């Protein structure tokens, strides 16, 4: 009887020791790989910014391209002016959930619930002059919040590109936001017609005519995702989003 008990005790002891060793190995690996994972997250974000601006070169290092071409800044969305905050350490997504750094939206067409007071913006210069500005946008589609960027040309009214780096929309339907053919519809579209915010994502296809320059075809079979994108893109380009900043930037007052 005692031999059986000794065997069971030894087995339990070996099992516990093995579990402990495995836990230490996993924890050590997680800690040691964390800097690499964080660097990959940053690289993926920067790649999406470069792609939205239409300046991504697959043959070159993402980090090198970003540092060479893009300047990140932080603005106060309430005033549309730059603030003295470090863009490298400002976590915009965390700020949107912080009661001291954001506000609850009573009228919430984008479906984001809270809006942060400060936002990152990304500037691309060419020959010493502004070439493009890239703005972060987000909002609810059908199943998820879509996170992405919209880039504007130097006139601050012509779309240079749009892309999403995170979403959970249905593959083949709302997931077609990742389709290069749909993203190719955005460059050249106009944001405003005079003082009117005119850029619209339609439920169907744009009809030839004067309004076509302000219209983007919707996603086939994804009406609710399309409607969500229309609402939140207009929200971020409107008065509660980046409109004041873009006006200040145009007038040299940002």
PDB file of N, CA and C in Angstrom, residues 52-90:
ATOM      1  N   UNK A  52      -2.310  53.817 -47.350  1.00  0.00           N
ATOM      2  CA  UNK A  52      -3.411  54.769 -47.524  1.00  0.00           C
ATOM      3  C   UNK A  52      -2.944  55.994 -48.300  1.00  0.00           C
ATOM      4  N   UNK A  53      -1.700  56.394 -48.062  1.00  0.00           N
ATOM      5  CA  UNK A  53      -1.157  57.564 -48.749  1.00  0.00           C
ATOM      6  C   UNK A  53      -0.677  57.236 -50.155  1.00  0.00           C
ATOM      7  N   UNK A  54      -0.652  55.939 -50.480  1.00  0.00           N
ATOM      8  CA  UNK A  54      -0.223  55.545 -51.814  1.00  0.00           C
ATOM      9  C   UNK A  54       1.263  55.640 -52.039  1.00  0.00           C
ATOM     10  N   UNK A  55       2.059  55.537 -50.975  1.00  0.00           N
ATOM     11  CA  UNK A  55       3.507  55.699 -51.112  1.00  0.00           C
ATOM     12  C   UNK A  55       4.277  54.491 -50.578  1.00  0.00           C
ATOM     13  N   UNK A  56       3.584  53.369 -50.360  1.00  0.00           N
ATOM     14  CA  UNK A  56       4.255  52.190 -49.813  1.00  0.00           C
ATOM     15  C   UNK A  56       5.057  51.480 -50.890  1.00  0.00           C
ATOM     16  N   UNK A  57       6.303  51.144 -50.562  1.00  0.00           N
ATOM     17  CA  UNK A  57       7.203  50.444 -51.478  1.00  0.00           C
ATOM     18  C   UNK A  57       7.575  49.106 -50.827  1.00  0.00           C
ATOM     19  N   UNK A  58       7.070  48.000 -51.383  1.00  0.00           N
ATOM     20  CA  UNK A  58       7.295  46.680 -50.798  1.00  0.00           C
ATOM     21  C   UNK A  58       8.766  46.297 -50.752  1.00  0.00           C
ATOM     22  N   UNK A  59       9.575  46.889 -51.595  1.00  0.00           N
ATOM     23  CA  UNK A  59      10.989  46.515 -51.671  1.00  0.00           C
ATOM     24  C   UNK A  59      11.839  47.176 -50.587  1.00  0.00           C
ATOM     25  N   UNK A  60      11.230  48.075 -49.826  1.00  0.00           N
ATOM     26  CA  UNK A  60      11.998  48.815 -48.825  1.00  0.00           C
ATOM     27  C   UNK A  60      11.485  48.548 -47.408  1.00  0.00           C
ATOM     28  N   UNK A  61      12.310  48.818 -46.438  1.00  0.00           N
ATOM     29  CA  UNK A  61      11.949  48.658 -45.041  1.00  0.00           C
ATOM     30  C   UNK A  61      10.809  49.602 -44.671  1.00  0.00           C
ATOM     31  N   UNK A  62       9.802  49.064 -43.981  1.00  0.00           N
ATOM     32  CA  UNK A  62       8.665  49.888 -43.550  1.00  0.00           C
ATOM     33  C   UNK A  62       9.148  51.008 -42.644  1.00  0.00           C
ATOM     34  N   UNK A  63       9.994  50.660 -41.701  1.00  0.00           N
ATOM     35  CA  UNK A  63      10.485  51.655 -40.742  1.00  0.00           C
ATOM     36  C   UNK A  63      11.248  52.769 -41.439  1.00  0.00           C
ATOM     37  N   UNK A  64      12.089  52.381 -42.381  1.00  0.00           N
ATOM     38  CA  UNK A  64      12.875  53.373 -43.114  1.00  0.00           C
ATOM     39  C   UNK A  64      11.974  54.311 -43.916  1.00  0.00           C
ATOM     40  N   UNK A  65      10.980  53.741 -44.600  1.00  0.00           N
ATOM     41  CA  UNK A  65      10.058  54.560 -45.395  1.00  0.00           C
ATOM     42  C   UNK A  65       9.273  55.527 -44.511  1.00  0.00           C
ATOM     43  N   UNK A  66       8.784  55.006 -43.389  1.00  0.00           N
ATOM     44  CA  UNK A  66       7.955  55.826 -42.514  1.00  0.00           C
ATOM     45  C   UNK A  66       8.764  56.976 -41.930  1.00  0.00           C
ATOM     46  N   UNK A  67       9.936  56.670 -41.416  1.00  0.00           N
ATOM     47  CA  UNK A  67      10.757  57.714 -40.799  1.00  0.00           C
ATOM     48  C   UNK A  67      11.201  58.747 -41.827  1.00  0.00           C
ATOM     49  N   UNK A  68      11.385  58.313 -43.052  1.00  0.00           N
ATOM     50  CA  UNK A  68      11.844  59.206 -44.104  1.00  0.00           C
ATOM     51  C   UNK A  68      10.717  60.095 -44.641  1.00  0.00           C
ATOM     52  N   UNK A  69       9.475  59.564 -44.679  1.00  0.00           N
ATOM     53  CA  UNK A  69       8.399  60.233 -45.398  1.00  0.00           C
ATOM     54  C   UNK A  69       7.300  60.837 -44.530  1.00  0.00           C
ATOM     55  N   UNK A  70       7.110  60.319 -43.321  1.00  0.00           N
ATOM     56  CA  UNK A  70       5.919  60.669 -42.544  1.00  0.00           C
ATOM     57  C   UNK A  70       6.294  61.331 -41.226  1.00  0.00           C
ATOM     58  N   UNK A  71       5.555  62.384 -40.899  1.00  0.00           N
ATOM     59  CA  UNK A  71       5.710  63.058 -39.603  1.00  0.00           C
ATOM     60  C   UNK A  71       4.395  62.919 -38.842  1.00  0.00           C
ATOM     61  N   UNK A  72       4.462  62.316 -37.676  1.00  0.00           N
ATOM     62  CA  UNK A  72       3.274  62.151 -36.843  1.00  0.00           C
ATOM     63  C   UNK A  72       3.154  63.321 -35.868  1.00  0.00           C
ATOM     64  N   UNK A  73       1.925  63.800 -35.683  1.00  0.00           N
ATOM     65  CA  UNK A  73       1.652  64.862 -34.717  1.00  0.00           C
ATOM     66  C   UNK A  73       0.354  64.547 -33.978  1.00  0.00           C
ATOM     67  N   UNK A  74       0.117  65.275 -32.901  1.00  0.00           N
ATOM     68  CA  UNK A  74      -1.121  65.128 -32.137  1.00  0.00           C
ATOM     69  C   UNK A  74      -1.874  66.444 -32.185  1.00  0.00           C
ATOM     70  N   UNK A  75      -3.181  66.371 -32.434  1.00  0.00           N
ATOM     71  CA  UNK A  75      -4.017  67.571 -32.461  1.00  0.00           C
ATOM     72  C   UNK A  75      -5.107  67.476 -31.413  1.00  0.00           C
ATOM     73  N   UNK A  76      -5.607  68.627 -31.006  1.00  0.00           N
ATOM     74  CA  UNK A  76      -6.799  68.715 -30.169  1.00  0.00           C
ATOM     75  C   UNK A  76      -7.993  68.819 -31.121  1.00  0.00           C
ATOM     76  N   UNK A  77      -8.836  67.812 -31.121  1.00  0.00           N
ATOM     77  CA  UNK A  77      -9.979  67.804 -32.037  1.00  0.00           C
ATOM     78  C   UNK A  77     -10.944  68.949 -31.770  1.00  0.00           C
ATOM     79  N   UNK A  78     -10.938  69.478 -30.552  1.00  0.00           N
ATOM     80  CA  UNK A  78     -11.870  70.556 -30.208  1.00  0.00           C
ATOM     81  C   UNK A  78     -11.435  71.891 -30.798  1.00  0.00           C
ATOM     82  N   UNK A  79     -10.129  72.072 -30.986  1.00  0.00           N
ATOM     83  CA  UNK A  79      -9.626  73.345 -31.512  1.00  0.00           C
ATOM     84  C   UNK A  79      -9.023  73.207 -32.907  1.00  0.00           C
ATOM     85  N   UNK A  80      -8.704  71.970 -33.285  1.00  0.00           N
ATOM     86  CA  UNK A  80      -8.073  71.755 -34.579  1.00  0.00           C
ATOM     87  C   UNK A  80      -6.640  72.236 -34.632  1.00  0.00           C
ATOM     88  N   UNK A  81      -5.982  72.284 -33.484  1.00  0.00           N
ATOM     89  CA  UNK A  81      -4.596  72.772 -33.421  1.00  0.00           C
ATOM     90  C   UNK A  81      -3.683  71.703 -32.826  1.00  0.00           C
ATOM     91  N   UNK A  82      -2.403  71.804 -33.194  1.00  0.00           N
ATOM     92  CA  UNK A  82      -1.420  70.874 -32.659  1.00  0.00           C
ATOM     93  C   UNK A  82      -1.222  71.105 -31.171  1.00  0.00           C
ATOM     94  N   UNK A  83      -0.915  70.030 -30.461  1.00  0.00           N
ATOM     95  CA  UNK A  83      -0.627  70.117 -29.032  1.00  0.00           C
ATOM     96  C   UNK A  83       0.735  69.485 -28.770  1.00  0.00           C
ATOM     97  N   UNK A  84       1.321  69.848 -27.642  1.00  0.00           N
ATOM     98  CA  UNK A  84       2.659  69.382 -27.287  1.00  0.00           C
ATOM     99  C   UNK A  84       2.551  68.027 -26.584  1.00  0.00           C
ATOM    100  N   UNK A  85       2.264  66.998 -27.365  1.00  0.00           N
ATOM    101  CA  UNK A  85       2.208  65.630 -26.864  1.00  0.00           C
ATOM    102  C   UNK A  85       3.070  64.765 -27.776  1.00  0.00           C
ATOM    103  N   UNK A  86       3.683  63.759 -27.197  1.00  0.00           N
ATOM    104  CA  UNK A  86       4.573  62.880 -27.954  1.00  0.00           C
ATOM    105  C   UNK A  86       3.736  61.867 -28.732  1.00  0.00           C
ATOM    106  N   UNK A  87       3.712  61.941 -30.055  1.00  0.00           N
ATOM    107  CA  UNK A  87       2.915  60.989 -30.845  1.00  0.00           C
ATOM    108  C   UNK A  87       3.395  59.550 -30.700  1.00  0.00           C
ATOM    109  N   UNK A  88       4.657  59.367 -30.336  1.00  0.00           N
ATOM    110  CA  UNK A  88       5.196  58.016 -30.208  1.00  0.00           C
ATOM    111  C   UNK A  88       4.650  57.296 -28.982  1.00  0.00           C
ATOM    112  N   UNK A  89       4.197  58.052 -27.989  1.00  0.00           N
ATOM    113  CA  UNK A  89       3.705  57.430 -26.753  1.00  0.00           C
ATOM    114  C   UNK A  89       2.201  57.622 -26.549  1.00  0.00           C
ATOM    115  N   UNK A  90       1.573  58.453 -27.368  1.00  0.00           N
ATOM    116  CA  UNK A  90       0.141  58.685 -27.200  1.00  0.00           C
ATOM    117  C   UNK A  90      -0.644  57.499 -27.755  1.00  0.00           C
TER     118      UNK A  90
END
